[in-house]
Short mmCIF file of C-alpha atoms in Angstrom, two decimals:
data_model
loop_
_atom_site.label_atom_id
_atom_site.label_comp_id
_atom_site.label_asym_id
_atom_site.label_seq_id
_atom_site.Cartn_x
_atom_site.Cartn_y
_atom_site.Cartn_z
CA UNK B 1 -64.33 82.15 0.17
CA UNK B 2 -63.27 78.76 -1.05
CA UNK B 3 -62.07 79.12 -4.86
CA UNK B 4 -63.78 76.48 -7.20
CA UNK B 5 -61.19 74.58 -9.14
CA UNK B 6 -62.37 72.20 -12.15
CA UNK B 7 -59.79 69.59 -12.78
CA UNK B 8 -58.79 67.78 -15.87
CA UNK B 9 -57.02 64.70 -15.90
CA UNK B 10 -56.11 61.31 -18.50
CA UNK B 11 -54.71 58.61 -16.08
CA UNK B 12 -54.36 57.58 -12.48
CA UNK B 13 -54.63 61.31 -10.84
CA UNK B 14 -51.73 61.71 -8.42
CA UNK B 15 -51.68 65.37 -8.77
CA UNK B 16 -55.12 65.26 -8.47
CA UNK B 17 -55.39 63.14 -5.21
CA UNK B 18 -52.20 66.06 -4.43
CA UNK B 19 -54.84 68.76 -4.11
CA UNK B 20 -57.41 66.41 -2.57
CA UNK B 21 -55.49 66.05 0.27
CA UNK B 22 -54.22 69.45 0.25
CA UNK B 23 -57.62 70.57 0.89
CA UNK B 24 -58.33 68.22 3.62
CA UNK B 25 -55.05 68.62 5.65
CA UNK B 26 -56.78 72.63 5.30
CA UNK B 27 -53.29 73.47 2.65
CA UNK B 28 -54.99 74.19 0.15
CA UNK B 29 -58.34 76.60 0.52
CA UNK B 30 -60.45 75.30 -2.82
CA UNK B 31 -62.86 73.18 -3.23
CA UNK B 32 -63.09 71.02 -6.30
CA UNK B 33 -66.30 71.05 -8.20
CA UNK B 34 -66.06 68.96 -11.04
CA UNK B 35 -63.42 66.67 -12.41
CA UNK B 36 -63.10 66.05 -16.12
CA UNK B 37 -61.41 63.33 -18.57
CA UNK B 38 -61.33 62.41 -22.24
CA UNK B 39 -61.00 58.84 -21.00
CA UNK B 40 -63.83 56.92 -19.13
CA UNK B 41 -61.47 54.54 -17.13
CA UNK B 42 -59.47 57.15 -15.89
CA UNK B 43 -58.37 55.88 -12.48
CA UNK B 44 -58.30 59.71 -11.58
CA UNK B 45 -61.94 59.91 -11.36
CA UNK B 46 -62.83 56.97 -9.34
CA UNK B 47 -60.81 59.64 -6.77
CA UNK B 48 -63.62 61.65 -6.58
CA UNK B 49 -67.85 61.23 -5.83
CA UNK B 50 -69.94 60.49 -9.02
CA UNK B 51 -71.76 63.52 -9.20
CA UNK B 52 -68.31 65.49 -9.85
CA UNK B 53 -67.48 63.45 -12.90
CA UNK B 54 -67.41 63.67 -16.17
CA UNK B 55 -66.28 61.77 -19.26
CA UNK B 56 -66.38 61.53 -23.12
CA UNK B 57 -64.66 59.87 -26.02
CA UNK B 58 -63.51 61.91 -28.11
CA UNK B 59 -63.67 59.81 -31.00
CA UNK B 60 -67.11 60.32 -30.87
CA UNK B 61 -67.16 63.80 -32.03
CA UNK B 62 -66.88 64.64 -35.51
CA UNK B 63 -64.38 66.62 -34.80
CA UNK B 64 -61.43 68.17 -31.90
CA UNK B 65 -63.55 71.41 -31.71
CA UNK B 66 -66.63 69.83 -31.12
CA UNK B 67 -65.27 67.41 -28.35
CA UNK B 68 -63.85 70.66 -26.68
CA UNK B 69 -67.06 72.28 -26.75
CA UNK B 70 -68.63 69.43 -24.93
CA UNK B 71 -66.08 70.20 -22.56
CA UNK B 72 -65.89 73.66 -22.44
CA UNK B 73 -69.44 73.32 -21.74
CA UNK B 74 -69.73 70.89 -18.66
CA UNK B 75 -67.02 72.99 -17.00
CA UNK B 76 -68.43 76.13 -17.39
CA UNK B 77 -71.52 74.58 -15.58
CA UNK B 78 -69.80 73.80 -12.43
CA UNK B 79 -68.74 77.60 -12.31
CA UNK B 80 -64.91 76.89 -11.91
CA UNK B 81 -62.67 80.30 -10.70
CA UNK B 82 -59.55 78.11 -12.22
CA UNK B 83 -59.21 75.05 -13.99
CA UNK B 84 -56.61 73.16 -13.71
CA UNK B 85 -54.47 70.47 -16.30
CA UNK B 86 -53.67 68.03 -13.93
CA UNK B 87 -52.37 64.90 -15.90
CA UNK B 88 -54.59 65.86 -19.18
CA UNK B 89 -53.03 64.79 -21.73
CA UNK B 90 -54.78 66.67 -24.76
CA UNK B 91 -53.99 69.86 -26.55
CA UNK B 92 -56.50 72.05 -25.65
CA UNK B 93 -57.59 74.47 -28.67
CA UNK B 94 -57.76 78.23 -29.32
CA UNK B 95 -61.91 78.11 -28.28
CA UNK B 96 -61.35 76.15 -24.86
CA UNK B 97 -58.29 78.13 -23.88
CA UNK B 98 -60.02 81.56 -24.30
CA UNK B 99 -62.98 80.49 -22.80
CA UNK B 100 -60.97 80.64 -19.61
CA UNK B 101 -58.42 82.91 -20.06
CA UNK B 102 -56.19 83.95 -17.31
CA UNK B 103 -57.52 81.10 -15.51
CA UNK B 104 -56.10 78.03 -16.63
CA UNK B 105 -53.14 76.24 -15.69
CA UNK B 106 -50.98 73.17 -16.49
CA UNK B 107 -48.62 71.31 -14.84
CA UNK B 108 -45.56 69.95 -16.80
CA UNK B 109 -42.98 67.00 -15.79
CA UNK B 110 -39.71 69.61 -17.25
CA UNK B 111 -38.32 72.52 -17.06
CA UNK B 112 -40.05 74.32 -19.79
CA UNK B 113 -39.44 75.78 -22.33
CA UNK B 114 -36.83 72.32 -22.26
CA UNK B 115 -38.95 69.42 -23.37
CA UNK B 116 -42.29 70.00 -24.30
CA UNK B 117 -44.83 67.52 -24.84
CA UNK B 118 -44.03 63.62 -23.76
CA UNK B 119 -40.99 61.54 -22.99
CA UNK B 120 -39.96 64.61 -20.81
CA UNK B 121 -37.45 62.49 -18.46
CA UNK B 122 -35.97 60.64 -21.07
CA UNK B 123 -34.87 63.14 -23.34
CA UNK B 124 -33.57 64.79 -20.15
CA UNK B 125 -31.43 61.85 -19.29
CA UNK B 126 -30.54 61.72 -23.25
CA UNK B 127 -29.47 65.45 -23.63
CA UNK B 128 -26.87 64.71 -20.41
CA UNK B 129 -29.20 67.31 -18.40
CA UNK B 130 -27.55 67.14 -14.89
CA UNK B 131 -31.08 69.19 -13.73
CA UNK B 132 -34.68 68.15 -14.54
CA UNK B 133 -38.14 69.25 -13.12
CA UNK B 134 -41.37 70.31 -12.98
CA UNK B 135 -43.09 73.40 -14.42
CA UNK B 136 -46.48 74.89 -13.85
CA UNK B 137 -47.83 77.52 -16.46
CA UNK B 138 -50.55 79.15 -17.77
CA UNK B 139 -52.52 77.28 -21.10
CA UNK B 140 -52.34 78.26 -24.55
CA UNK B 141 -53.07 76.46 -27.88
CA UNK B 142 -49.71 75.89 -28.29
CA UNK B 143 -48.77 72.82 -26.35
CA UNK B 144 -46.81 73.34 -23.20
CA UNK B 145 -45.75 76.91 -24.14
CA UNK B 146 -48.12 79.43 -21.81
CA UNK B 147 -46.33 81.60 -19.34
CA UNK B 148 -44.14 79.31 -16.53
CA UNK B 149 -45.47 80.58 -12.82
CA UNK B 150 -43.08 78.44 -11.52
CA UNK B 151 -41.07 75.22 -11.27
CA UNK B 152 -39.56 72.71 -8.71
CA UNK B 153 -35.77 71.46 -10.11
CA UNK B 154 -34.19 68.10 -9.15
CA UNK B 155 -30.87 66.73 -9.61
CA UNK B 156 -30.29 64.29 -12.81
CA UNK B 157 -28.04 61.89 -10.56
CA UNK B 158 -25.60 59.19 -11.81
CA UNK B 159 -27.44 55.98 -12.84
CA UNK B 160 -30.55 57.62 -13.30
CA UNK B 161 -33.49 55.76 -15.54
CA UNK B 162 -36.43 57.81 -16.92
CA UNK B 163 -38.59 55.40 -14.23
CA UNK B 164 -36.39 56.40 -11.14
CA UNK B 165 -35.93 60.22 -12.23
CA UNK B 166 -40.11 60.14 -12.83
CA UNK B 167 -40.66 58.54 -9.55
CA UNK B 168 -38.34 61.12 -8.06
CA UNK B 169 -39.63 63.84 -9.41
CA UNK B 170 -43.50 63.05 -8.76
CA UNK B 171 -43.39 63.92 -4.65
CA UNK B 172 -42.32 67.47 -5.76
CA UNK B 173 -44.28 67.58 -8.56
CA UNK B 174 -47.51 67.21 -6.50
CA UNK B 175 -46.21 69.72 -4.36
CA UNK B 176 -45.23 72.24 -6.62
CA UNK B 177 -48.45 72.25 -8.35
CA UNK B 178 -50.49 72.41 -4.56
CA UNK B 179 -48.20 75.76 -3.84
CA UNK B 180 -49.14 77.30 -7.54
CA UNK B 181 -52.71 76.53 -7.25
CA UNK B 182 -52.48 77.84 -3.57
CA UNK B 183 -51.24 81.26 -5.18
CA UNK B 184 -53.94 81.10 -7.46
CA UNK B 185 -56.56 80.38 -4.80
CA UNK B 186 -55.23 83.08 -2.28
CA UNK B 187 -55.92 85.58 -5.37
CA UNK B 188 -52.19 86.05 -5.55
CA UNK B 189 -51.95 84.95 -9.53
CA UNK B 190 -53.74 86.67 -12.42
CA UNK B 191 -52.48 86.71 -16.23
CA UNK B 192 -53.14 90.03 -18.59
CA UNK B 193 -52.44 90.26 -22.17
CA UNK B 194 -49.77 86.83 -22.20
CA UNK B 195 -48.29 88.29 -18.62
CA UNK B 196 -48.19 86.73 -15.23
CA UNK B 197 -48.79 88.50 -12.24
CA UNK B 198 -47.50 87.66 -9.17
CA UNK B 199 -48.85 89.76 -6.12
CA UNK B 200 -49.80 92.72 -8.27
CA UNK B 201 -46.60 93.06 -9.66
CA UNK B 202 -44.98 91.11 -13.01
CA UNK B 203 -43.51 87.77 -12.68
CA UNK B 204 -40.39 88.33 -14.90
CA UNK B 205 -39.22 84.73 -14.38
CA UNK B 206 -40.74 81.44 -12.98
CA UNK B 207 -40.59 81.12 -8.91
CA UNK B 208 -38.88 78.33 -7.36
CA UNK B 209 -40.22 76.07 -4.79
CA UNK B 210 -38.29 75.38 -1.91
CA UNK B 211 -37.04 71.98 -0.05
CA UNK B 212 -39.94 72.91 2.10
CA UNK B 213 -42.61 72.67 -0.46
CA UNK B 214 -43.13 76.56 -0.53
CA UNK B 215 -43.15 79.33 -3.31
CA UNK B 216 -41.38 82.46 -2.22
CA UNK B 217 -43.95 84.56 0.33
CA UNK B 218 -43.23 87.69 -1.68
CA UNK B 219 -43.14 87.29 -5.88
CA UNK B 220 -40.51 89.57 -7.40
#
């Protein structure tokens, strides 16, 4: 059976149209159900059909916890098995996160726990980082510090701009977060009491994809 993955995005949706077509080159067996965004003009939902989108401002909520309610809410009613961060560029807070525990994941442009929040390949190029990358992990309140499932390192290479280390990165990025979602999908992933599991057993540190796009076939 097809897992049903609710999306969340901010801005254009490349990781998003990542899964898309992960799904309909048959990679990737999800389908996704609804996408969400805190921004109307989102490119990233013009990438899917009307009836799987959703918006709101947050501004007008009276406050954080009530816009994530609203959220919380309209992706609870597509009946998601995961939901996935994919370009969202909120914190989420304690109510949302528990709401779906265990099954809800982010995707981060470093190599966490370097670099959380924005700015990621800067600061990379600024600390003399000769390595950069992408992480995916689990969500807590805390911003960008859940449990890494794994992560997809590049080289920092002479000359390097944050624009041409980004636009380096982003190809591995995508496919990085297709192979974690795939795990998750396959019912390879779970997470138990701030744990990751990786085939049953614990994922003691985060997986690394390969130059093929793949996550090891057997988790440690």
């Amino acid at each position: 059976m097809s897992r049903r993955l609710a999306v969340l995005v901010s801005g254009r949706g490349s990781n998003l149209q990542a899964l898309l077509d992960a799904i309909a080159q048959q990679r990737l067996d999800a389908e996704i159900v609804g996408v969400f965004s805190d921004k109307a003009d989102a490119h990233a939902l013009q990438r899917v059909a009307a009836p799987l989108r959703w918006s709101a401002d947050p501004k007008a909520f009276a406050s954080r916890a009530g816009f994530d309610a609203e959220l919380a809410d309209a992706v609870q009613a597509v009946r998601p098995d995961w939901v996935v961060c994919a370009g969202y560029m909120r914190i989420l807070g304690a109510s949302f996160v528990a709401r779906f525990e265990g099954r809800l994941l982010n995707i981060h442009p470093s190599l966490l726990p370097r670099y959380r929040g924005l700015h990621t390949h800067a600061r990379a190029l600024e600390a003399g980082d000769t390595e950069h990358g992408a992480s995916v992990h689990f969500v807590v309140p805390e911003l960008d510090a859940g449990t890494v499932i794994a992560q997809a390192p590049i080289p920092v290479l002479p000359g390097d701009t944050p624009e041409t280390l980004a636009a380096r990165l982003l190809p591995r990025e995508h496919a990085l977060l297709v192979a974690a979602v795939g795990l998750a999908a396959s019912g390879r992933l779970a997470e138990r009491g701030g744990q990751a599991f990786c085939d049953a057993q614990p994922l003691l540190k985060p997986l690394v994809l390969d130059s093929s796009g793949n996550l090891p076939p057997i988790c440690p």
